[in-house]
mmCIF file of C-alpha atoms and ligand atoms in Angstrom:
data_model
loop_
_atom_site.group_PDB
_atom_site.id
_atom_site.type_symbol
_atom_site.label_atom_id
_atom_site.label_comp_id
_atom_site.label_asym_id
_atom_site.label_seq_id
_atom_site.Cartn_x
_atom_site.Cartn_y
_atom_site.Cartn_z
ATOM 1 C CA MET A 1 70.015 100.760 132.732
ATOM 2 C CA SER A 2 67.736 103.267 130.596
ATOM 3 C CA ALA A 3 64.631 101.990 128.963
ATOM 4 C CA LEU A 4 65.389 104.585 126.103
ATOM 5 C CA THR A 5 66.514 102.743 122.716
ATOM 6 C CA PRO A 6 67.896 104.370 120.120
ATOM 7 C CA ARG A 7 67.099 103.370 116.382
ATOM 8 C CA PRO A 8 68.935 100.017 115.473
ATOM 9 C CA GLY A 9 72.453 100.511 114.033
ATOM 10 C CA ILE A 10 73.267 103.776 116.090
ATOM 11 C CA MET A 11 75.069 101.658 118.843
ATOM 12 C CA ASN A 12 77.176 100.061 116.334
ATOM 13 C CA ILE A 13 78.597 103.360 115.491
ATOM 14 C CA ALA A 14 82.172 103.817 116.875
ATOM 15 C CA PRO A 15 82.251 107.703 117.729
ATOM 16 C CA TYR A 16 84.323 109.612 115.547
ATOM 17 C CA VAL A 17 87.601 110.751 117.395
ATOM 18 C CA PRO A 18 89.080 114.031 116.097
ATOM 19 C CA GLY A 19 92.880 114.680 116.158
ATOM 20 C CA LYS A 20 94.430 115.660 119.564
ATOM 21 C CA ASP A 21 94.893 119.289 120.195
ATOM 22 C CA SER A 22 97.063 119.299 123.313
ATOM 23 C CA VAL A 23 99.928 117.218 124.923
ATOM 24 C CA ASP A 24 99.016 116.081 128.494
ATOM 25 C CA GLY A 25 96.807 119.173 128.736
ATOM 26 C CA ASN A 26 99.742 121.506 127.522
ATOM 27 C CA GLU A 27 99.564 123.676 124.289
ATOM 28 C CA PRO A 28 101.577 121.705 121.410
ATOM 29 C CA ILE A 29 104.448 123.168 119.471
ATOM 30 C CA ALA A 30 102.726 122.138 116.312
ATOM 31 C CA LYS A 31 99.191 120.454 115.983
ATOM 32 C CA LEU A 32 99.464 118.256 112.721
ATOM 33 C CA SER A 33 96.609 116.190 113.569
ATOM 34 C CA SER A 34 93.566 117.415 111.613
ATOM 35 C CA ASN A 35 94.784 118.567 108.163
ATOM 36 C CA GLU A 36 94.242 122.199 108.998
ATOM 37 C CA SER A 37 95.771 125.260 107.135
ATOM 38 C CA ALA A 38 99.693 125.516 107.711
ATOM 39 C CA VAL A 39 99.421 129.319 107.199
ATOM 40 C CA GLY A 40 96.145 130.321 109.273
ATOM 41 C CA PRO A 41 93.347 132.211 108.010
ATOM 42 C CA SER A 42 93.561 135.102 105.699
ATOM 43 C CA PRO A 43 94.031 138.571 107.543
ATOM 44 C CA ARG A 44 91.305 139.669 105.368
ATOM 45 C CA ALA A 45 89.069 137.076 106.538
ATOM 46 C CA MET A 46 89.904 137.936 110.253
ATOM 47 C CA GLU A 47 88.843 141.494 109.674
ATOM 48 C CA ALA A 48 85.421 140.381 108.162
ATOM 49 C CA TYR A 49 85.018 138.077 111.060
ATOM 50 C CA ALA A 50 85.827 140.840 113.428
ATOM 51 C CA ALA A 51 83.382 143.414 111.695
ATOM 52 C CA ALA A 52 80.562 140.735 111.829
ATOM 53 C CA GLN A 53 80.685 141.190 115.647
ATOM 54 C CA ASN A 54 78.216 144.335 115.472
ATOM 55 C CA GLU A 55 75.405 142.163 113.705
ATOM 56 C CA LEU A 56 75.608 138.975 116.236
ATOM 57 C CA HIS A 57 72.027 139.938 117.379
ATOM 58 C CA ARG A 58 70.844 139.213 113.639
ATOM 59 C CA TYR A 59 69.994 135.955 112.395
ATOM 60 C CA PRO A 60 72.278 135.191 109.204
ATOM 61 C CA ASP A 61 71.248 134.987 105.764
ATOM 62 C CA GLY A 62 69.459 131.601 105.955
ATOM 63 C CA GLY A 63 70.213 130.874 102.206
ATOM 64 C CA SER A 64 73.762 132.121 102.277
ATOM 65 C CA GLU A 65 73.048 134.237 99.172
ATOM 66 C CA LYS A 66 76.082 136.276 99.015
ATOM 67 C CA LEU A 67 78.375 133.373 99.971
ATOM 68 C CA ARG A 68 76.968 131.260 97.259
ATOM 69 C CA ALA A 69 77.194 133.957 94.685
ATOM 70 C CA ALA A 70 80.986 134.509 95.596
ATOM 71 C CA ILE A 71 81.487 130.727 95.513
ATOM 72 C CA GLY A 72 79.664 130.701 91.978
ATOM 73 C CA ARG A 73 81.929 133.542 90.524
ATOM 74 C CA HIS A 74 85.108 132.201 92.116
ATOM 75 C CA TYR A 75 84.547 128.894 90.756
ATOM 76 C CA GLY A 76 82.573 129.461 87.578
ATOM 77 C CA LEU A 77 79.369 127.911 89.066
ATOM 78 C CA ASP A 78 75.543 128.381 89.068
ATOM 79 C CA PRO A 79 75.013 129.737 92.573
ATOM 80 C CA THR A 80 71.255 128.134 92.562
ATOM 81 C CA ARG A 81 73.208 124.811 92.360
ATOM 82 C CA ILE A 82 75.056 125.326 95.409
ATOM 83 C CA VAL A 83 74.234 124.529 98.919
ATOM 84 C CA CYS A 84 76.300 125.884 101.841
ATOM 85 C CA GLY A 85 76.724 123.935 105.080
ATOM 86 C CA THR A 86 78.159 123.940 108.654
ATOM 87 C CA GLY A 87 81.221 122.340 107.312
ATOM 88 C CA SER A 88 81.039 119.970 104.513
ATOM 89 C CA ASP A 89 80.222 117.380 107.290
ATOM 90 C CA GLU A 90 76.824 118.693 107.498
ATOM 91 C CA LEU A 91 76.263 118.288 103.790
ATOM 92 C CA LEU A 92 77.492 114.740 103.612
ATOM 93 C CA ASN A 93 75.213 113.840 106.725
ATOM 94 C CA LEU A 94 72.178 115.549 104.916
ATOM 95 C CA LEU A 95 72.983 113.599 101.850
ATOM 96 C CA VAL A 96 73.220 110.077 103.392
ATOM 97 C CA ARG A 97 69.965 110.887 105.360
ATOM 98 C CA ALA A 98 68.204 112.118 101.956
ATOM 99 C CA TYR A 99 69.314 109.093 100.017
ATOM 100 C CA LEU A 100 69.577 106.337 102.379
ATOM 101 C CA GLY A 101 67.342 104.228 104.719
ATOM 102 C CA PRO A 102 67.436 101.014 106.523
ATOM 103 C CA GLY A 103 68.252 98.129 104.298
ATOM 104 C CA ASP A 104 70.203 100.512 101.806
ATOM 105 C CA GLU A 105 73.908 100.333 101.104
ATOM 106 C CA LEU A 106 76.311 103.092 101.274
ATOM 107 C CA LEU A 107 79.326 101.842 99.007
ATOM 108 C CA TYR A 108 82.901 103.502 100.047
ATOM 109 C CA SER A 109 86.529 102.565 99.553
ATOM 110 C CA GLN A 110 88.329 100.743 102.185
ATOM 111 C CA PHE A 111 90.578 103.368 103.554
ATOM 112 C CA GLY A 112 87.866 106.365 102.710
ATOM 113 C CA PHE A 113 87.113 109.202 105.346
ATOM 114 C CA LEU A 114 85.298 107.541 108.203
ATOM 115 C CA MET A 115 82.419 109.867 108.174
ATOM 116 C CA TYR A 116 80.707 107.644 105.747
ATOM 117 C CA PRO A 117 80.157 104.574 107.345
ATOM 118 C CA ILE A 118 79.260 106.379 110.545
ATOM 119 C CA ASN A 119 76.547 108.581 108.590
ATOM 120 C CA ALA A 120 75.326 105.405 106.976
ATOM 121 C CA GLN A 121 74.881 103.523 110.239
ATOM 122 C CA GLY A 122 73.228 106.564 111.627
ATOM 123 C CA VAL A 123 70.316 105.950 109.249
ATOM 124 C CA GLY A 124 70.127 102.402 109.617
ATOM 125 C CA ALA A 125 71.745 101.509 106.156
ATOM 126 C CA THR A 126 74.747 99.390 105.645
ATOM 127 C CA PRO A 127 78.214 100.673 105.088
ATOM 128 C CA VAL A 128 80.090 98.456 102.465
ATOM 129 C CA ALA A 129 83.822 98.972 101.872
ATOM 130 C CA ALA A 130 85.550 98.132 98.910
ATOM 131 C CA PRO A 131 89.257 97.004 99.108
ATOM 132 C CA GLU A 132 91.895 99.225 97.714
ATOM 133 C CA LYS A 133 95.240 98.461 96.063
ATOM 134 C CA ASP A 134 98.280 100.158 97.608
ATOM 135 C CA TYR A 135 96.269 102.399 99.531
ATOM 136 C CA ARG A 136 94.284 103.678 96.661
ATOM 137 C CA ALA A 137 90.746 103.346 95.687
ATOM 138 C CA ASP A 138 90.039 100.895 92.939
ATOM 139 C CA VAL A 139 87.176 101.489 90.609
ATOM 140 C CA ASP A 140 86.651 97.794 89.568
ATOM 141 C CA ALA A 141 86.592 96.530 93.284
ATOM 142 C CA MET A 142 84.093 99.273 93.912
ATOM 143 C CA LEU A 143 81.910 98.611 90.857
ATOM 144 C CA ALA A 144 82.113 94.701 92.011
ATOM 145 C CA LYS A 145 80.400 95.730 95.273
ATOM 146 C CA VAL A 146 77.381 97.454 93.624
ATOM 147 C CA THR A 147 74.254 95.570 94.560
ATOM 148 C CA ASN A 148 70.636 96.458 94.083
ATOM 149 C CA ARG A 149 70.697 97.842 97.360
ATOM 150 C CA THR A 150 73.414 100.350 96.645
ATOM 151 C CA ARG A 151 71.877 103.899 96.822
ATOM 152 C CA VAL A 152 74.986 106.088 97.501
ATOM 153 C CA VAL A 153 78.570 105.705 96.281
ATOM 154 C CA ALA A 154 81.199 107.929 98.154
ATOM 155 C CA ILE A 155 84.614 108.825 96.950
ATOM 156 C CA VAL A 156 87.099 111.019 98.724
ATOM 157 C CA ASN A 157 89.281 112.830 96.079
ATOM 158 C CA PRO A 158 91.833 112.896 97.081
ATOM 159 C CA ASN A 159 91.426 110.806 99.958
ATOM 160 C CA ASN A 160 91.735 111.219 103.498
ATOM 161 C CA PRO A 161 93.991 109.527 105.042
ATOM 162 C CA THR A 162 95.833 108.040 102.260
ATOM 163 C CA GLY A 163 96.449 111.151 100.152
ATOM 164 C CA SER A 164 95.843 109.176 97.210
ATOM 165 C CA TYR A 165 93.654 110.310 94.314
ATOM 166 C CA LEU A 166 91.426 108.985 91.217
ATOM 167 C CA THR A 167 92.190 110.532 87.950
ATOM 168 C CA LYS A 168 89.401 112.232 85.839
ATOM 169 C CA ASP A 169 89.001 109.250 83.584
ATOM 170 C CA GLU A 170 88.880 106.655 86.538
ATOM 171 C CA VAL A 171 85.959 108.828 88.238
ATOM 172 C CA ARG A 172 84.266 109.105 85.027
ATOM 173 C CA ARG A 173 84.180 105.236 84.487
ATOM 174 C CA LEU A 174 82.990 104.648 87.821
ATOM 175 C CA HIS A 175 79.984 106.873 87.259
ATOM 176 C CA ALA A 176 79.540 105.606 83.705
ATOM 177 C CA THR A 177 79.068 102.012 85.144
ATOM 178 C CA LEU A 178 76.944 102.798 88.091
ATOM 179 C CA PRO A 179 73.098 102.561 87.987
ATOM 180 C CA LYS A 180 71.519 105.919 87.176
ATOM 181 C CA ASN A 181 69.525 105.500 90.648
ATOM 182 C CA VAL A 182 72.724 105.595 92.501
ATOM 183 C CA LEU A 183 74.151 109.070 93.780
ATOM 184 C CA LEU A 184 77.818 109.463 93.514
ATOM 185 C CA ILE A 185 79.182 111.692 96.193
ATOM 186 C CA ILE A 186 82.425 113.351 95.408
ATOM 187 C CA ASP A 187 83.963 114.647 98.471
ATOM 188 C CA ALA A 188 86.919 116.890 97.498
ATOM 189 C CA ALA A 189 87.645 118.602 100.451
ATOM 190 C CA TYR A 190 91.432 118.793 99.499
ATOM 191 C CA ALA A 191 90.961 119.569 95.775
ATOM 192 C CA GLU A 192 92.645 122.996 96.044
ATOM 193 C CA TYR A 193 95.864 121.355 96.788
ATOM 194 C CA VAL A 194 96.047 119.203 94.091
ATOM 195 C CA SER A 195 98.186 120.338 90.717
ATOM 196 C CA ARG A 196 98.002 117.147 88.625
ATOM 197 C CA ASN A 197 96.677 117.667 85.106
ATOM 198 C CA ASP A 198 94.807 114.274 85.072
ATOM 199 C CA TYR A 199 92.743 115.188 88.200
ATOM 200 C CA GLU A 200 89.308 116.818 88.155
ATOM 201 C CA SER A 201 87.553 117.749 91.575
ATOM 202 C CA GLY A 202 84.021 116.656 90.086
ATOM 203 C CA ILE A 203 82.563 120.066 88.824
ATOM 204 C CA ASP A 204 82.707 118.529 85.206
ATOM 205 C CA LEU A 205 80.873 115.557 86.078
ATOM 206 C CA VAL A 206 78.325 117.236 88.081
ATOM 207 C CA ASP A 207 77.520 119.578 84.953
ATOM 208 C CA ARG A 208 77.242 116.560 82.727
ATOM 209 C CA THR A 209 75.068 114.338 84.812
ATOM 210 C CA ASP A 210 72.226 114.396 87.083
ATOM 211 C CA ASN A 211 73.215 111.767 89.797
ATOM 212 C CA VAL A 212 76.677 113.311 90.914
ATOM 213 C CA VAL A 213 77.350 115.663 93.722
ATOM 214 C CA MET A 214 80.763 117.279 94.800
ATOM 215 C CA THR A 215 81.306 118.733 98.265
ATOM 216 C CA ARG A 216 84.106 121.200 99.214
ATOM 217 C CA THR A 217 85.199 122.922 102.324
ATOM 218 C CA PHE A 218 86.445 126.359 103.725
ATOM 219 C CA SER A 219 88.203 124.217 106.545
ATOM 220 C CA LYS A 220 91.272 123.229 104.467
ATOM 221 C CA ILE A 221 93.141 125.651 102.166
ATOM 222 C CA TYR A 222 90.936 128.588 103.203
ATOM 223 C CA GLY A 223 91.909 128.098 106.965
ATOM 224 C CA LEU A 224 88.518 128.614 108.434
ATOM 225 C CA ALA A 225 87.813 125.130 110.186
ATOM 226 C CA GLY A 226 86.796 126.763 113.193
ATOM 227 C CA LEU A 227 84.135 128.583 111.504
ATOM 228 C CA ARG A 228 82.399 125.468 109.933
ATOM 229 C CA VAL A 229 81.795 126.426 106.415
ATOM 230 C CA GLY A 230 81.542 123.896 103.495
ATOM 231 C CA TRP A 231 79.434 123.807 100.206
ATOM 232 C CA MET A 232 78.106 121.363 97.746
ATOM 233 C CA TYR A 233 77.587 121.563 93.914
ATOM 234 C CA GLY A 234 74.899 119.256 92.473
ATOM 235 C CA PRO A 235 72.004 118.734 90.249
ATOM 236 C CA ALA A 236 68.840 121.235 90.960
ATOM 237 C CA ALA A 237 67.056 118.274 92.263
ATOM 238 C CA VAL A 238 69.451 117.215 94.832
ATOM 239 C CA VAL A 239 69.927 120.843 95.928
ATOM 240 C CA ASP A 240 65.999 121.028 96.237
ATOM 241 C CA VAL A 241 66.043 118.019 98.373
ATOM 242 C CA ILE A 242 69.027 119.264 100.586
ATOM 243 C CA GLY A 243 67.140 122.740 100.829
ATOM 244 C CA ARG A 244 64.232 120.853 102.628
ATOM 245 C CA LEU A 245 66.135 119.090 105.047
ATOM 246 C CA ARG A 246 68.872 121.302 106.224
ATOM 247 C CA GLN A 247 68.330 123.884 109.083
ATOM 248 C CA PRO A 248 67.279 127.236 108.175
ATOM 249 C CA PHE A 249 69.966 129.198 109.328
ATOM 250 C CA ASN A 250 72.886 126.418 109.371
ATOM 251 C CA VAL A 251 75.842 128.759 108.413
ATOM 252 C CA ASN A 252 76.453 131.290 110.887
ATOM 253 C CA LEU A 253 76.659 135.137 110.147
ATOM 254 C CA ALA A 254 80.529 135.666 111.052
ATOM 255 C CA ALA A 255 81.154 132.445 109.071
ATOM 256 C CA GLN A 256 79.491 133.715 105.820
ATOM 257 C CA ALA A 257 81.502 136.858 106.114
ATOM 258 C CA ALA A 258 84.639 135.368 106.664
ATOM 259 C CA ALA A 259 84.232 132.776 103.854
ATOM 260 C CA ILE A 260 83.228 135.337 101.261
ATOM 261 C CA VAL A 261 86.611 137.392 101.864
ATOM 262 C CA ALA A 262 88.873 134.337 102.359
ATOM 263 C CA LEU A 263 87.787 133.414 98.549
ATOM 264 C CA GLU A 264 88.762 136.906 97.380
ATOM 265 C CA ASP A 265 92.145 137.058 99.009
ATOM 266 C CA ILE A 266 94.092 134.940 96.393
ATOM 267 C CA ALA A 267 97.221 135.865 97.394
ATOM 268 C CA HIS A 268 96.680 134.132 100.914
ATOM 269 C CA THR A 269 95.217 130.846 99.369
ATOM 270 C CA ASP A 270 98.275 130.936 96.943
ATOM 271 C CA SER A 271 100.684 131.332 99.950
ATOM 272 C CA SER A 272 98.970 128.365 101.537
ATOM 273 C CA ARG A 273 99.298 126.080 98.392
ATOM 274 C CA THR A 274 102.910 127.320 97.773
ATOM 275 C CA ASN A 275 103.899 126.101 101.334
ATOM 276 C CA ASN A 276 102.311 122.798 100.544
ATOM 277 C CA ASP A 277 104.110 122.517 97.387
ATOM 278 C CA ILE A 278 107.352 122.886 99.016
ATOM 279 C CA TRP A 279 106.974 121.096 102.303
ATOM 280 C CA LEU A 280 104.973 117.906 101.227
ATOM 281 C CA PRO A 281 107.501 116.656 98.732
ATOM 282 C CA TRP A 282 110.387 118.003 101.405
ATOM 283 C CA LEU A 283 108.978 115.859 104.122
ATOM 284 C CA SER A 284 108.164 112.920 102.119
ATOM 285 C CA ALA A 285 111.638 112.765 100.976
ATOM 286 C CA GLU A 286 113.131 113.273 104.183
ATOM 287 C CA LEU A 287 111.028 110.692 105.742
ATOM 288 C CA THR A 288 112.024 108.139 102.946
ATOM 289 C CA LYS A 289 115.619 109.047 103.641
ATOM 290 C CA LEU A 290 115.064 107.733 107.277
ATOM 291 C CA GLY A 291 113.539 104.498 106.063
ATOM 292 C CA LEU A 292 110.136 105.129 106.640
ATOM 293 C CA LYS A 293 107.192 104.743 104.100
ATOM 294 C CA PRO A 294 105.474 107.940 103.354
ATOM 295 C CA LEU A 295 102.459 107.209 100.992
ATOM 296 C CA PRO A 296 102.369 109.545 97.775
ATOM 297 C CA SER A 297 100.019 112.245 98.660
ATOM 298 C CA VAL A 298 98.516 115.333 96.587
ATOM 299 C CA ALA A 299 96.706 116.696 99.670
ATOM 300 C CA ASN A 300 98.033 118.778 102.848
ATOM 301 C CA PHE A 301 99.071 115.819 104.729
ATOM 302 C CA VAL A 302 101.163 112.574 104.531
ATOM 303 C CA SER A 303 100.519 109.081 106.024
ATOM 304 C CA VAL A 304 103.705 107.467 106.937
ATOM 305 C CA GLY A 305 104.123 103.900 107.263
ATOM 306 C CA PHE A 306 106.415 102.548 110.277
ATOM 307 C CA GLY A 307 106.385 99.007 109.610
ATOM 308 C CA SER A 308 104.274 97.764 112.534
ATOM 309 C CA LYS A 309 101.466 99.091 114.763
ATOM 310 C CA GLU A 310 103.806 98.998 117.807
ATOM 311 C CA ARG A 311 106.549 101.074 116.150
ATOM 312 C CA ALA A 312 103.770 103.562 114.817
ATOM 313 C CA ALA A 313 102.409 103.929 118.380
ATOM 314 C CA ALA A 314 106.051 104.264 119.710
ATOM 315 C CA ALA A 315 106.642 107.141 116.928
ATOM 316 C CA ASN A 316 103.533 109.034 118.049
ATOM 317 C CA ASP A 317 104.408 109.034 121.796
ATOM 318 C CA TRP A 318 107.860 110.214 120.762
ATOM 319 C CA LEU A 319 106.555 112.913 118.604
ATOM 320 C CA MET A 320 104.036 113.936 121.334
ATOM 321 C CA LYS A 321 106.988 114.093 123.872
ATOM 322 C CA ASP A 322 108.409 116.667 121.547
ATOM 323 C CA GLY A 323 105.203 118.773 121.381
ATOM 324 C CA LEU A 324 104.253 117.548 117.788
ATOM 325 C CA ILE A 325 100.891 116.024 117.278
ATOM 326 C CA PRO A 326 100.297 113.613 114.581
ATOM 327 C CA ARG A 327 97.073 111.407 113.843
ATOM 328 C CA MET A 328 96.933 107.867 114.646
ATOM 329 C CA ILE A 329 94.866 106.312 111.986
ATOM 330 C CA ALA A 330 94.040 103.084 113.508
ATOM 331 C CA ALA A 331 90.550 103.621 113.272
ATOM 332 C CA TYR A 332 90.808 103.787 109.376
ATOM 333 C CA GLY A 333 92.525 100.149 109.708
ATOM 334 C CA MET A 334 96.020 101.687 109.196
ATOM 335 C CA PRO A 335 97.433 101.028 112.547
ATOM 336 C CA GLU A 336 101.075 101.061 111.239
ATOM 337 C CA PHE A 337 100.866 104.626 109.940
ATOM 338 C CA LEU A 338 100.640 107.916 111.393
ATOM 339 C CA ARG A 339 99.267 110.875 109.394
ATOM 340 C CA ILE A 340 100.922 114.349 109.624
ATOM 341 C CA THR A 341 99.657 117.386 108.413
ATOM 342 C CA ILE A 342 101.925 119.549 106.412
ATOM 343 C CA GLY A 343 102.653 122.673 108.481
ATOM 344 C CA THR A 344 105.070 125.552 108.368
ATOM 345 C CA GLU A 345 108.922 125.018 107.384
ATOM 346 C CA ALA A 346 109.757 125.296 111.168
ATOM 347 C CA GLU A 347 107.103 122.737 112.020
ATOM 348 C CA MET A 348 108.355 120.372 109.189
ATOM 349 C CA LYS A 349 112.068 120.820 110.507
ATOM 350 C CA LEU A 350 111.101 119.830 113.880
ATOM 351 C CA VAL A 351 108.923 116.633 112.639
ATOM 352 C CA GLN A 352 112.161 115.689 110.484
ATOM 353 C CA ALA A 353 114.292 116.159 113.206
ATOM 354 C CA SER A 354 112.341 114.433 115.865
ATOM 355 C CA LEU A 355 111.869 111.468 113.636
ATOM 356 C CA ALA A 356 115.379 111.143 112.797
ATOM 357 C CA ARG A 357 116.269 110.646 116.572
ATOM 358 C CA PHE A 358 113.182 108.260 116.638
ATOM 359 C CA VAL A 359 114.531 106.195 114.042
ATOM 360 C CA ALA A 360 118.250 106.450 115.319
ATOM 361 C CA GLN A 361 117.111 104.984 118.648
ATOM 362 C CA ASN A 362 114.049 102.596 117.274
ATOM 363 C CA LYS A 363 115.994 100.783 114.638
HETATM 364 C C1 PLP B 401 87.808 113.989 103.440
HETATM 365 C C2 PLP B 401 87.069 115.091 104.322
HETATM 366 N N1 PLP B 401 85.830 115.183 103.992
HETATM 367 C C3 PLP B 401 85.178 116.031 104.710
HETATM 368 C C4 PLP B 401 85.899 116.643 105.806
HETATM 369 C C5 PLP B 401 85.001 117.607 106.696
HETATM 370 O O1 PLP B 401 85.452 118.916 106.451
HETATM 371 P P1 PLP B 401 84.624 120.191 107.050
HETATM 372 O O2 PLP B 401 85.375 120.921 107.903
HETATM 373 O O3 PLP B 401 83.914 120.981 105.862
HETATM 374 O O4 PLP B 401 83.197 119.551 107.707
HETATM 375 C C6 PLP B 401 87.039 116.355 106.104
HETATM 376 C C7 PLP B 401 87.922 116.898 107.290
HETATM 377 O O5 PLP B 401 89.021 116.679 107.928
HETATM 378 C C8 PLP B 401 87.907 115.524 105.458
HETATM 379 O O6 PLP B 401 89.014 115.193 105.509
#
């Protein structure tokens, strides 16, 4: 038994378990467990990545200056209010470290992204989950859980793993009722996939307020999950705070080079969105025909209800035997569901065919 003791709370953390990437040690036919891009990285970003190899002996630009300028141009934002990170994960972690400590509460939604409770426990704060209605965040339930210890409220919009979203008006109402000393984090990792006119990623709210931060990522529609690049847009005061905490060279050189070009490759981003626009509704409709219960999703994945945790686990094994890797989401409190990332046409047809055989044999 070691005499070393970590800070209180840390041993209560159930470590985050990433999506599986192999079937019994073999290459899968389709990895649909981590909501990665169906169409892969931009060929132009790959070229930029390869070209970066001549500079690998150099430290990267510590302030990600060119990348922030490129994000600013692309999204119409002031680059001085952007911070880049090693994936948006790093920024979410830093925001929690900066604004929460022992005794403080982080409020999140019942089926929200698991890294929020994990990060909160990491700093000795208490994660508080507000119940959802029909697998959708409920603004009133969240507001009812606000106490004088609440320091951060985190929403994931659209949410992982449910795929549901809060409308622009709902997010505004949540913000308007929160105390001004509470930081509202809007995690919009999947924003680029959403095409609903009552949705807003958070930019507008960040612009009009001083206690809202939006996080985004290059891991999803931009297909660069392996390089780990994310960014946040927030008030100057929060940008200043995170600038003091982050590692000086947090985004590596190849990642910065590839991300800049990925932003410019609009045709590639469009192809990724179009693939999702076709195969998300197709898969959802096909699974409904099979009698399964896909949740309505606006992101690049769908969580499918199998009616019981035993049947979901059996479907998981079945898909895995066919070389198709879904994600079990029992850790999110949804054991009767599997989450399936939207892949290519061929991958989606294999999933449909595999689950059709599963349903035929497991009525
Ligand atoms: C909701 C949500 N936020 C953040 C992340 C982390 O993304 P990144 O790769 O930018 O760290 C993910 C990754 O799956 C996610 O689903």
